[in-house]
Structures are given as C-alpha cells and as structure tokens.
PDB file of C-alpha atoms in Angstrom:
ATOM      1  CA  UNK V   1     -63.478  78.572  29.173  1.00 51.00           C
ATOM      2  CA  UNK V   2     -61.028  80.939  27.592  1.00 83.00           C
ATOM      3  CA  UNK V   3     -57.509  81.609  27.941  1.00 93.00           C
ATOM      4  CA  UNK V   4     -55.933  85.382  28.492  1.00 94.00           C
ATOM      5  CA  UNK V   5     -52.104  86.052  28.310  1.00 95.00           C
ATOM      6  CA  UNK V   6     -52.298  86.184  32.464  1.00 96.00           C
ATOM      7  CA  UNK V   7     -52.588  82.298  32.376  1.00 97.00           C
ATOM      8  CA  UNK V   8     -49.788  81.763  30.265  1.00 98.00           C
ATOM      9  CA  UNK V   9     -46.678  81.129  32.177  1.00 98.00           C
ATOM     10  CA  UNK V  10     -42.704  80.015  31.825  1.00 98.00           C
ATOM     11  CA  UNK V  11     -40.716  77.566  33.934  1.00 98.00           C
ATOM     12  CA  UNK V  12     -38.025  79.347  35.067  1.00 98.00           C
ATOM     13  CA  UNK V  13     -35.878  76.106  34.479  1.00 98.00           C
ATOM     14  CA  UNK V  14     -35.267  77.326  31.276  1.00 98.00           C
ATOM     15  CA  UNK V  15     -34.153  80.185  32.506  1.00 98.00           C
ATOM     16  CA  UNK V  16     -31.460  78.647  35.222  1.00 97.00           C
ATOM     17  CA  UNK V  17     -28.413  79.565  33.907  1.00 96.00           C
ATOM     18  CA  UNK V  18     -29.647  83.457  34.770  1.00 95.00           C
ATOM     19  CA  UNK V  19     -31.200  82.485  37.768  1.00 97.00           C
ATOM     20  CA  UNK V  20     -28.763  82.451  41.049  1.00 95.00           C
ATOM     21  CA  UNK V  21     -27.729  85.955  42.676  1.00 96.00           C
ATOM     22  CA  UNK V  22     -30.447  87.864  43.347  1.00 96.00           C
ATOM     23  CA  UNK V  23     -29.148  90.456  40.748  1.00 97.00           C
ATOM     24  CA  UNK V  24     -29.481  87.698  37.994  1.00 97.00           C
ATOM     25  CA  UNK V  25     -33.048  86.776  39.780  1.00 98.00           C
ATOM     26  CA  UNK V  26     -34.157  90.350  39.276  1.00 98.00           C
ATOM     27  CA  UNK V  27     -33.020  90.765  35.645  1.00 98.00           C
ATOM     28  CA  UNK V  28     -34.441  87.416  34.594  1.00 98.00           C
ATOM     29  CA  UNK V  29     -37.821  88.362  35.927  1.00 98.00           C
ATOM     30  CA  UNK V  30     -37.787  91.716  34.315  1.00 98.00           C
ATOM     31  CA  UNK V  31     -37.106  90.481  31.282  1.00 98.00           C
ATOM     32  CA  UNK V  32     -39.729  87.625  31.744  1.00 98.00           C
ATOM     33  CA  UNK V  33     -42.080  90.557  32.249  1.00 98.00           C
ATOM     34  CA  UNK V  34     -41.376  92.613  29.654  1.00 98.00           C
ATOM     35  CA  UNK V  35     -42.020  89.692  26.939  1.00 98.00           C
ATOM     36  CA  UNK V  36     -45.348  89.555  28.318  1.00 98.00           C
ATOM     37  CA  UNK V  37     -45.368  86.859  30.792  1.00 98.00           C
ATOM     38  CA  UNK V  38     -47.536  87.316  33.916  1.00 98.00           C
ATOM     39  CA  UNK V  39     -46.928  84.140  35.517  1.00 98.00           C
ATOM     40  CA  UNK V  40     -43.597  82.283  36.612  1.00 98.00           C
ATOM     41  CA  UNK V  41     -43.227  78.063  37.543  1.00 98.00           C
ATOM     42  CA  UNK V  42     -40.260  77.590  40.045  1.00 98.00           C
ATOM     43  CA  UNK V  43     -38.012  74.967  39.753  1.00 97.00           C
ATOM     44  CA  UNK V  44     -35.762  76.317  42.821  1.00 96.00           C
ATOM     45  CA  UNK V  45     -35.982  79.394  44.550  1.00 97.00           C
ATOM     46  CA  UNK V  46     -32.212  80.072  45.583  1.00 96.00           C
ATOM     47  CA  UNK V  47     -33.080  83.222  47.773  1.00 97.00           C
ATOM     48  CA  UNK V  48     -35.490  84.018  50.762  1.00 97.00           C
ATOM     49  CA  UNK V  49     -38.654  83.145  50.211  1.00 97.00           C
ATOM     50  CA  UNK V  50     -40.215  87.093  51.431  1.00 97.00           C
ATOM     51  CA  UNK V  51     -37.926  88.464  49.348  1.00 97.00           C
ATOM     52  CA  UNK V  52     -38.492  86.322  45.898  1.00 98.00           C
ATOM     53  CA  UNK V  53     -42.322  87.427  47.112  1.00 98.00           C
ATOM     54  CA  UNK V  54     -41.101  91.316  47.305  1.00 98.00           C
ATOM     55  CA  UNK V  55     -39.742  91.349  44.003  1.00 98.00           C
ATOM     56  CA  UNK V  56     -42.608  89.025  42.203  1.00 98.00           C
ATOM     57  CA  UNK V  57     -45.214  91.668  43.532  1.00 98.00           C
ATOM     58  CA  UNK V  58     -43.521  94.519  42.396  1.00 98.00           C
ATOM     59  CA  UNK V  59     -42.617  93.228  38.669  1.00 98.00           C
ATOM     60  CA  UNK V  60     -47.097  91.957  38.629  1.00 98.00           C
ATOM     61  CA  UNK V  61     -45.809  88.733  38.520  1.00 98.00           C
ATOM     62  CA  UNK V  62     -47.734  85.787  39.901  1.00 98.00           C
ATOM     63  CA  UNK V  63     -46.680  82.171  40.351  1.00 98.00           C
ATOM     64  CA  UNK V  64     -48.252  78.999  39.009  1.00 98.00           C
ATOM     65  CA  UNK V  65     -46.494  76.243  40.960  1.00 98.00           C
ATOM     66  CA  UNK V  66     -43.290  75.270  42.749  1.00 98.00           C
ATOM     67  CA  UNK V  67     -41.451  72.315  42.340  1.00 98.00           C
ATOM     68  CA  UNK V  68     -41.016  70.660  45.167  1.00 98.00           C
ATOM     69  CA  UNK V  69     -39.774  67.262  45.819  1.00 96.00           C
ATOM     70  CA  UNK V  70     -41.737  64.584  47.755  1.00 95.00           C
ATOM     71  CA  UNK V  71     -38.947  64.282  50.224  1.00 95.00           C
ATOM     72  CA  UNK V  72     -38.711  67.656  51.213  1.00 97.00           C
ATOM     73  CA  UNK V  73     -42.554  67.145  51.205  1.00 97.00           C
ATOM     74  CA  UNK V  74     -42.518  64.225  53.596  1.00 97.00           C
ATOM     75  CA  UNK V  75     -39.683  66.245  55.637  1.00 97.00           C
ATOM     76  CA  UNK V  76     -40.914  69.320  55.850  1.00 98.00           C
ATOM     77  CA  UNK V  77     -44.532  69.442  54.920  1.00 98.00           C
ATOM     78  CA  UNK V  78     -45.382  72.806  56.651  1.00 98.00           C
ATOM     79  CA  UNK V  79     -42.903  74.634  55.952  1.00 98.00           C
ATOM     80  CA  UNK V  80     -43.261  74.333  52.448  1.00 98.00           C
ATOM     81  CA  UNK V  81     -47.107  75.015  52.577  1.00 98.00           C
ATOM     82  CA  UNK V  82     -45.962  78.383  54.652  1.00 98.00           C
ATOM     83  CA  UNK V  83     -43.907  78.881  51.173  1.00 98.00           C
ATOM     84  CA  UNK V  84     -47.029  78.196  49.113  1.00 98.00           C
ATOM     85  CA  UNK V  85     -49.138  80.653  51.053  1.00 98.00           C
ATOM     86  CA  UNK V  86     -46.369  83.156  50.894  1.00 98.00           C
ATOM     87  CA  UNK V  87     -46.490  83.044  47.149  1.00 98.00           C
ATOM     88  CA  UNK V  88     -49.933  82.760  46.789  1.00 98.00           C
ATOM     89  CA  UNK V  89     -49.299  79.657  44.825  1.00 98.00           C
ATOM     90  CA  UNK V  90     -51.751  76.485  45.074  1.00 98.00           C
ATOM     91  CA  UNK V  91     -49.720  73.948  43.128  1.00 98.00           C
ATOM     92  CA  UNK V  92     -46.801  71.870  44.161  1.00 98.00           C
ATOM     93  CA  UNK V  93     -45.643  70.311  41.243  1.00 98.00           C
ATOM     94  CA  UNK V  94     -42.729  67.627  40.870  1.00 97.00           C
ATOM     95  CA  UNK V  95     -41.637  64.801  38.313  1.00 96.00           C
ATOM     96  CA  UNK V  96     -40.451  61.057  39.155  1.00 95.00           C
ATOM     97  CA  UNK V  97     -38.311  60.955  42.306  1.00 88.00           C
ATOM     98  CA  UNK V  98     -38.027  57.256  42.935  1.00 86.00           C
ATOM     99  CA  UNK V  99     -35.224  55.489  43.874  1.00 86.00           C
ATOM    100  CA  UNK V 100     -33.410  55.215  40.490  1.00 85.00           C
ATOM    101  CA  UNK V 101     -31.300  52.621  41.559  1.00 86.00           C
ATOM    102  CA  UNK V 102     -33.960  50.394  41.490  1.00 85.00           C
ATOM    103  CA  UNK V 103     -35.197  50.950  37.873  1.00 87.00           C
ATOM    104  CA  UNK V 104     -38.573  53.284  37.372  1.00 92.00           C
ATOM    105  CA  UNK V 105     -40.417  50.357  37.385  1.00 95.00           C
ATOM    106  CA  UNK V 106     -39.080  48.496  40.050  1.00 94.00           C
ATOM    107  CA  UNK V 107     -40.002  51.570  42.673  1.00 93.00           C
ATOM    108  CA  UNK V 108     -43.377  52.683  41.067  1.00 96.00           C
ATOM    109  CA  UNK V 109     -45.524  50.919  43.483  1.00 96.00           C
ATOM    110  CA  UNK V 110     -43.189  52.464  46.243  1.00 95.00           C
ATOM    111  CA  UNK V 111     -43.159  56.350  44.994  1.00 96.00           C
ATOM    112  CA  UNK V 112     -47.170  55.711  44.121  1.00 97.00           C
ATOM    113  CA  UNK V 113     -47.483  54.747  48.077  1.00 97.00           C
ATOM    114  CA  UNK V 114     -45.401  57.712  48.933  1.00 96.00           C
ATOM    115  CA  UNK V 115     -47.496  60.105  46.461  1.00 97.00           C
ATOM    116  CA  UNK V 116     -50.555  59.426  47.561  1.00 98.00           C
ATOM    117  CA  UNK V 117     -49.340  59.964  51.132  1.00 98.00           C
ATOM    118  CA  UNK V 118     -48.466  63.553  50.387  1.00 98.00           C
ATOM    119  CA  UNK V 119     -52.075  63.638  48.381  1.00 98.00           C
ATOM    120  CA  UNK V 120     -54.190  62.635  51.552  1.00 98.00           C
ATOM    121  CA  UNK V 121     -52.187  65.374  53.985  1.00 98.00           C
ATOM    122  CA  UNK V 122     -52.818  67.892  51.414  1.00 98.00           C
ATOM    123  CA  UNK V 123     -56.784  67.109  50.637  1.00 98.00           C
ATOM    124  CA  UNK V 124     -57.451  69.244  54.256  1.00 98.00           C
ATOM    125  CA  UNK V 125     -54.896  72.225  52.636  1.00 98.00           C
ATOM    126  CA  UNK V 126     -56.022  74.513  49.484  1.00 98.00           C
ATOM    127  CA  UNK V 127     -53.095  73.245  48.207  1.00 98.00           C
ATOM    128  CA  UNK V 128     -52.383  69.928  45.840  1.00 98.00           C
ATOM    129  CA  UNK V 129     -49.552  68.347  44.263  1.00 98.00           C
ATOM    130  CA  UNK V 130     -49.802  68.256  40.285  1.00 98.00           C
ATOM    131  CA  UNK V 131     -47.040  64.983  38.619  1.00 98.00           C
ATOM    132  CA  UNK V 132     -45.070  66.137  35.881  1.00 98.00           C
ATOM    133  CA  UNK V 133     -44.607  63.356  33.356  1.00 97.00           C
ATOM    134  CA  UNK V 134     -41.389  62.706  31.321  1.00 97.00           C
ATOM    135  CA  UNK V 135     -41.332  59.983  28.944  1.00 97.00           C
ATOM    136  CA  UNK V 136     -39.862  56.988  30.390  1.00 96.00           C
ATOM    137  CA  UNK V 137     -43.345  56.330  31.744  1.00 97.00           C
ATOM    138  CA  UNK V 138     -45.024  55.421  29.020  1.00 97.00           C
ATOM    139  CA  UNK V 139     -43.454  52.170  29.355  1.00 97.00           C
ATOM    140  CA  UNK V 140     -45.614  49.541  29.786  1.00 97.00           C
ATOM    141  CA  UNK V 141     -46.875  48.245  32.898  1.00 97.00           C
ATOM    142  CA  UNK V 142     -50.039  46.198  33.381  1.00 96.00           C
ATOM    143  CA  UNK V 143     -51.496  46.466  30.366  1.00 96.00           C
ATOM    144  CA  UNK V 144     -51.498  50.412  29.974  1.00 96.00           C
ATOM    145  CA  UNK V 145     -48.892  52.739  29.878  1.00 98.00           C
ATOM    146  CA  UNK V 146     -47.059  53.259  33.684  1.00 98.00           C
ATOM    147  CA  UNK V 147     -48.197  56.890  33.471  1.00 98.00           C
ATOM    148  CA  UNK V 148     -51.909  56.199  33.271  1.00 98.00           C
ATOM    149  CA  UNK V 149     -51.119  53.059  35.649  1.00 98.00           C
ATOM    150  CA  UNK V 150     -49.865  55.880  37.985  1.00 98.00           C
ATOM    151  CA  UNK V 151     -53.052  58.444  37.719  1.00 98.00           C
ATOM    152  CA  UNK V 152     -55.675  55.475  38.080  1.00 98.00           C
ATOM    153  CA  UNK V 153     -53.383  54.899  41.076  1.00 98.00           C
ATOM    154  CA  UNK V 154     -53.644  57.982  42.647  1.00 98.00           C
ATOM    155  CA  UNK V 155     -56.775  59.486  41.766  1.00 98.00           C
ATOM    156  CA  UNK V 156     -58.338  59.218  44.870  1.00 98.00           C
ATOM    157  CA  UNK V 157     -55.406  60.532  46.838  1.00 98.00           C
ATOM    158  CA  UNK V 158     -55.974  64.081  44.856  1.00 98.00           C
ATOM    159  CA  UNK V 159     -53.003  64.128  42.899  1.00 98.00           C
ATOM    160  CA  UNK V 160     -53.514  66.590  40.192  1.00 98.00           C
ATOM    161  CA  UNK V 161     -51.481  66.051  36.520  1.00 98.00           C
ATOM    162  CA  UNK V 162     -49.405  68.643  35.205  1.00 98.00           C
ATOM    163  CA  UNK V 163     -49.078  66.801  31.474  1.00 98.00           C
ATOM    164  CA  UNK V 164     -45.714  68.030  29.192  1.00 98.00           C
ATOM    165  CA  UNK V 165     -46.500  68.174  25.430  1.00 98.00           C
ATOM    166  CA  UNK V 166     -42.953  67.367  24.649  1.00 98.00           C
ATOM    167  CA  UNK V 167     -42.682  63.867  26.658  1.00 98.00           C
ATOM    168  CA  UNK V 168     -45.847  62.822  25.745  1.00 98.00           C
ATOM    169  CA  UNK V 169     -45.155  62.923  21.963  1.00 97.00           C
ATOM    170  CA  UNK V 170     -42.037  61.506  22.462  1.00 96.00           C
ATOM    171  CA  UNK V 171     -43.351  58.884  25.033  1.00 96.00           C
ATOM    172  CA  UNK V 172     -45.264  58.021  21.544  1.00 96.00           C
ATOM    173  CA  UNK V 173     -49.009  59.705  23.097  1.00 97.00           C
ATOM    174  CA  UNK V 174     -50.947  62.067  21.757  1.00 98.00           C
ATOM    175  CA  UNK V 175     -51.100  65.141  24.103  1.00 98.00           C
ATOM    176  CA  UNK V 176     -54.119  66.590  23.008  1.00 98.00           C
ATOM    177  CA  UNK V 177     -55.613  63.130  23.483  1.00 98.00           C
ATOM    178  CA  UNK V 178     -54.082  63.020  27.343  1.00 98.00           C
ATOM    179  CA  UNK V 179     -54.885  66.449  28.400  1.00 98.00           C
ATOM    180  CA  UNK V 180     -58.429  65.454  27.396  1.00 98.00           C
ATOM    181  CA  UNK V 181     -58.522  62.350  28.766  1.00 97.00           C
ATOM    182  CA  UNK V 182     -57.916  63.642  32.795  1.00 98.00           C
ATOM    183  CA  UNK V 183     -60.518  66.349  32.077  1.00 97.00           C
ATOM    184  CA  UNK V 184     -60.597  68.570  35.374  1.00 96.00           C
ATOM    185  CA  UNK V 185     -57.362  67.217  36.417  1.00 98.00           C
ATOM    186  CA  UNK V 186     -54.893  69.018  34.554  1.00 98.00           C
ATOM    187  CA  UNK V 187     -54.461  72.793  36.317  1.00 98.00           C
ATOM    188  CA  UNK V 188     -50.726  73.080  34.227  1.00 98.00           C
ATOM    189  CA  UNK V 189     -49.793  71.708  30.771  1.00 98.00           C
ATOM    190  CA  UNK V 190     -46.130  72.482  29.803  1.00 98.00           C
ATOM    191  CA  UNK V 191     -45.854  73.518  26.415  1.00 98.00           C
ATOM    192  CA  UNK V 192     -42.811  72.653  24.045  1.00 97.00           C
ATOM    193  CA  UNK V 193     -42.670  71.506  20.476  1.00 98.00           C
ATOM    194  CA  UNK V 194     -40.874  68.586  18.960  1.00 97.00           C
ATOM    195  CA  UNK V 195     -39.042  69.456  16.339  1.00 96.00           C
ATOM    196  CA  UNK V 196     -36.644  66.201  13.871  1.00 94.00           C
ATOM    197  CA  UNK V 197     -33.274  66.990  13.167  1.00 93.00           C
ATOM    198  CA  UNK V 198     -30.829  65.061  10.611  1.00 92.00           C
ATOM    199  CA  UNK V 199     -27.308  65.093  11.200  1.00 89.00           C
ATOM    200  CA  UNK V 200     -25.487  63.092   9.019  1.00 88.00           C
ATOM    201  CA  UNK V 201     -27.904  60.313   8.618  1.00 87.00           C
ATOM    202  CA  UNK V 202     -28.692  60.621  11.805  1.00 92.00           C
ATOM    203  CA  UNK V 203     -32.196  61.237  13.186  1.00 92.00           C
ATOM    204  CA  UNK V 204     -32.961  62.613  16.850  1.00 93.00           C
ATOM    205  CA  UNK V 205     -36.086  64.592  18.524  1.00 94.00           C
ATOM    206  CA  UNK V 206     -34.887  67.342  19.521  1.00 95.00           C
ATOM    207  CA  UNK V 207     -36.415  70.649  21.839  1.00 97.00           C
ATOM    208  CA  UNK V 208     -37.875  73.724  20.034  1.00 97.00           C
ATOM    209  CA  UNK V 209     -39.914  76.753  20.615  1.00 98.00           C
ATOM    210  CA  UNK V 210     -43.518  76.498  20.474  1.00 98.00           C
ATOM    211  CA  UNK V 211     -44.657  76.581  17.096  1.00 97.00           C
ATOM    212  CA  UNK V 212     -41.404  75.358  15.801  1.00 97.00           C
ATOM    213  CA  UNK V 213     -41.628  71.554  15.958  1.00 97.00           C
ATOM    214  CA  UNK V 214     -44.041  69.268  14.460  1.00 96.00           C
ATOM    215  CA  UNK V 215     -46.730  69.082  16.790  1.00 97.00           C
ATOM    216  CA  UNK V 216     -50.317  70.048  16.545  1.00 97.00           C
ATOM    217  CA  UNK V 217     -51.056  73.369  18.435  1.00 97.00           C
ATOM    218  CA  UNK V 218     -54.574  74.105  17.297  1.00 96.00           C
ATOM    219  CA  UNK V 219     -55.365  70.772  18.867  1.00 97.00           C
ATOM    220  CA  UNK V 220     -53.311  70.711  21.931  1.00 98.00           C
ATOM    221  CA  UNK V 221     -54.400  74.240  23.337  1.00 97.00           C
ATOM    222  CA  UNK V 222     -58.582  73.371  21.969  1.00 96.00           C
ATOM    223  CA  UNK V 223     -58.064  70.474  24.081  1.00 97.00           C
ATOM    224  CA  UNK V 224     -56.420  72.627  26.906  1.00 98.00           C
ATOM    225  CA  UNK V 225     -59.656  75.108  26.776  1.00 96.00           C
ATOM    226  CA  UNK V 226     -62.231  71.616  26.473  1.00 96.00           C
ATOM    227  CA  UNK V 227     -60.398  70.091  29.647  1.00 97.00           C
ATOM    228  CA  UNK V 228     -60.672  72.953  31.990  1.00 96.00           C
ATOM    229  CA  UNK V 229     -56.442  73.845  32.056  1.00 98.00           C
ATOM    230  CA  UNK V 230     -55.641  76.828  34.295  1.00 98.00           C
ATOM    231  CA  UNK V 231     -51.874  77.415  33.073  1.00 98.00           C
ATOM    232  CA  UNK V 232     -50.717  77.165  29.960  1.00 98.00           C
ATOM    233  CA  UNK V 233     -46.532  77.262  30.762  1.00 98.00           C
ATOM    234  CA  UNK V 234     -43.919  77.198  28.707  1.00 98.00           C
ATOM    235  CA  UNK V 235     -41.050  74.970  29.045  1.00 98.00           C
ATOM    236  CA  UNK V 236     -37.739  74.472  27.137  1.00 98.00           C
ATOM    237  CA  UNK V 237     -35.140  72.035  28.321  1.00 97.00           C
ATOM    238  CA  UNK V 238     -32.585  73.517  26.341  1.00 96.00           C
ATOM    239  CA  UNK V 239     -32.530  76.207  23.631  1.00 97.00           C
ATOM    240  CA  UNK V 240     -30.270  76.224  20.881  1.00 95.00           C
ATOM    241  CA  UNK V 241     -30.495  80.273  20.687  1.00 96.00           C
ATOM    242  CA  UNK V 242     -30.831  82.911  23.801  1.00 98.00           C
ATOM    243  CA  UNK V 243     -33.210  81.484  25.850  1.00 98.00           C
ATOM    244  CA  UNK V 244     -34.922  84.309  26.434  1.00 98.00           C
ATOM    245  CA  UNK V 245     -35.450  84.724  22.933  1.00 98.00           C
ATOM    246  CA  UNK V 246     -36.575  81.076  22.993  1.00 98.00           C
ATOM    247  CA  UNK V 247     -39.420  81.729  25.360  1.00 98.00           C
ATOM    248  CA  UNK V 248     -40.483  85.309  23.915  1.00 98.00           C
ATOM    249  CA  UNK V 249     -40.882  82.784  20.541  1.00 98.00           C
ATOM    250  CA  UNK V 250     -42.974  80.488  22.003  1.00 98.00           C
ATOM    251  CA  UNK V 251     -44.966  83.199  23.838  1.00 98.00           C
ATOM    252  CA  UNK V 252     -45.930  85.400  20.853  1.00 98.00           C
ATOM    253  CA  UNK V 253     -46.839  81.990  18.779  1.00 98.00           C
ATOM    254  CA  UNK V 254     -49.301  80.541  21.773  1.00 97.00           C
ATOM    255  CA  UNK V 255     -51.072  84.053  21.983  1.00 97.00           C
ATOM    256  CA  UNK V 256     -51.191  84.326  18.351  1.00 96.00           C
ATOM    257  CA  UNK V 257     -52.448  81.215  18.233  1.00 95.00           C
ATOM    258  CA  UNK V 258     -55.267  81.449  20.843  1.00 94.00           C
ATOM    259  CA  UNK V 259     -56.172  84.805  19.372  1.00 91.00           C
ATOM    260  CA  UNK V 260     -56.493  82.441  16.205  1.00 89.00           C
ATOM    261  CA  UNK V 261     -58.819  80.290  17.953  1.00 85.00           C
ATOM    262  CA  UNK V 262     -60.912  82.480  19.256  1.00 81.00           C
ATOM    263  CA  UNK V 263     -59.813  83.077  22.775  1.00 64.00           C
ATOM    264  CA  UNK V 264     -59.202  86.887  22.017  1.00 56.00           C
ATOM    265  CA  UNK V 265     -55.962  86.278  24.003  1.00 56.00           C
ATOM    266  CA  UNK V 266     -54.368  89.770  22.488  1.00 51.00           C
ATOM    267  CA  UNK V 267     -57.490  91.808  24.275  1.00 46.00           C
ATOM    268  CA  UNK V 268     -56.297  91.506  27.552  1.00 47.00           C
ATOM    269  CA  UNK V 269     -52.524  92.358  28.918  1.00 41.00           C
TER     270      UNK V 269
END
C-alpha cells in the first residue's frame, strides 16, 4: 500500500477557534482546501448536518471520522449513524470519556464495558468506532500499559485504534512500534511532532508541526504504509503561529516526505 495526498487529512480541532458561524465554517474549509487537504476529521459540527454535507461536496472535501462521544452513542445511536451516512464517513472516533471523578483507572473496566457495547451494535453497521489515545494511558495496569490493556480488551468487540504520534511519544512508546503492532487495526493515525523547549532551565514537551519536533517520520509513516493505515491526519493541539500556517507546514513536510519514500505522493492531487 501507498499513500496519495487524498488520504491525508486535518482535525479540524485545530482549527476551532475559526470554526463556529457558518461564515467562519466556510472560510476555514476553503482555506483547508486550498493548502491541499482533501479530507477533514470533525471534532464538532456546530451547524446542520445537510448543510456541513452541501458545503463539504462542493469544496471536494471528504471526511475521515467524527468524534463522537460514547454517550451520545449510547443515547442516540441512530441518529448519529444517519450523520455518518450523510457524510459518507465510516469512522466514529472518540478519546477517554470515563467518569473522571473516579480516576482513569478506577473507571477503565467501566468505560471498557461501555466501549465494547457500542462495538457489538456497530459490528451489524459499516460503521466502527476507532479510540483515540492520549497519554495518561500508558500508565500501568496489569502488567502492560492501560492502553494495550484496553485494545486486548476490546478486540473482539471491533473497536478500531486511531493511535496519536504525539501522546504516544510522550506516553514514553514508540509510535512507529504501536501503529505496527495493531496491524489492520489502525484506519487513522494523528500526526504531530514533539518538539523540547528550554525556558529558563526549564524543560517541557511541547506541540509542533510535523517535521518540526524530534520524532522519527521516515519510520512512523513506513510503519503507517506496513500496517495497512487509511488516514494519515494531522493534528495540532495548539500552534504557537497561525494555525493555518501550522497545518499547511505539516502538510507540505508529510507529502514531501512520502514522495521521499517512495509513495509518489506529489503525482496525484
């Protein structure tokens, strides 16, 4: 398998400051789609579903996944697959949404039970639900790491990983490693680099564009192609610069660097 530009992606999330009239929804995505992007992730949709479709299909945008979160899942199940059809979207995706009063690992077991719930009612749907990891779960439970506790867990329920590059280096993994590791399970990686910044004497990890941190590209997006990765989306929590010049950064570097590789990303638009 080879990646072209269409499977590369953003998260609108780091877009979300430009992203609530539909004036501001319209500009964003224009803008999205001029950089080069062909694909959008949703972490809201703050306007009518038919009309967010309208405006997609006239920009040639398509959409990789929709966050969704499992209690809107449990509440209103199909609705939201209505949504997904609308969009022509097959992946929910969603991070930890436990009861945080509890501590993450004091509800695990819970939210695992509640997971795999949502996993089984989807496995008769074309869609599935894809777990976004941050890094508090590579705490350790049992012996492993929580988040590999938590896909053993769920495997058979269908639930998909969508792995971030950013917590899993800081979670102290090795993405590359991870993405290979749940070969044929991984539809979305989110891409973001790591980068180490000193402020007077002080150390802290802090967000960059792709290409702009310390971690190893060549090895995360070989591993991407090895493990059978649909989307390749980028993802910036927060951007010290424009974020829209933030995510045309990080899209140049990942189709320069799959060009690199050999993926003859730049041949196809």
């Amino acid at each position: 398998m080879s990646f072209t530009p269409a499977q590369v992606g953003v998260q609108l999330y780091t877009l979300r400051d430009r992203f609530t009239t539909r004036e501001e929804i319209v500009q964003t995505l224009s803008k999205v789609r001029d950089i080069g992007y062909q694909s959008v992730q949703f972490y809201r949709i703050p306007i009518d579903i038919s009309e967010m479709r309208d405006i997609l299909q006239k920009l040639g945008l398509s959409v990789c996944g929709v966050d969704v979160p499992v209690a809107r899942l449990e509440q209103e199940f199909d609705q939201v697959l209505k949504e997904m059809e609308l969009l022509d979207c097959r992946y929910i995706t969603y991070s930890y949404g436990g009861d945080w009063s509890k501590g993450y690992l004091n509800g695990l077991e819970d939210y695992i039970k509640a997971i795999s719930s949502i996993g089984e009612r989807l496995k008769s749907t074309p869609f599935r639900f894809a777990y976004h990891n941050h890094s508090f779960e590579f705490v350790g439970y049992k012996g492993r790491a929580a988040l590999e506790y938590f896909y053993e867990q769920t495997e058979y329920a269908g639930i998909l990983a969508e792995l971030d590059t950013y917590w899993v280096q800081h979670g102290g993994g090795d993405p590359a490693d991870w993405i290979s590791r749940y070969k044929g399970r991984v539809p979305i990686i989110h891409l973001k680099d790591l980068a180490i910044e000193q402020v007077e004497g002080k150390v802290t990890q802090v967000f960059a564009e792709v290409g702009q941190g310390n971690m190893n590209w060549d090895s995360i997006l070989q591993a991407a192609t090895d493990a059978e990765v649909e989307w390749l989306v980028v993802e910036q929590d927060f951007c010290a610069k424009d974020p829209f010049d933030s995510v045309k950064e990080s899209y140049d570097f990942i189709i320069t660097a799959l060009s690199r590789l050999g993926q003859n990303a730049k041949g196809e638009s």
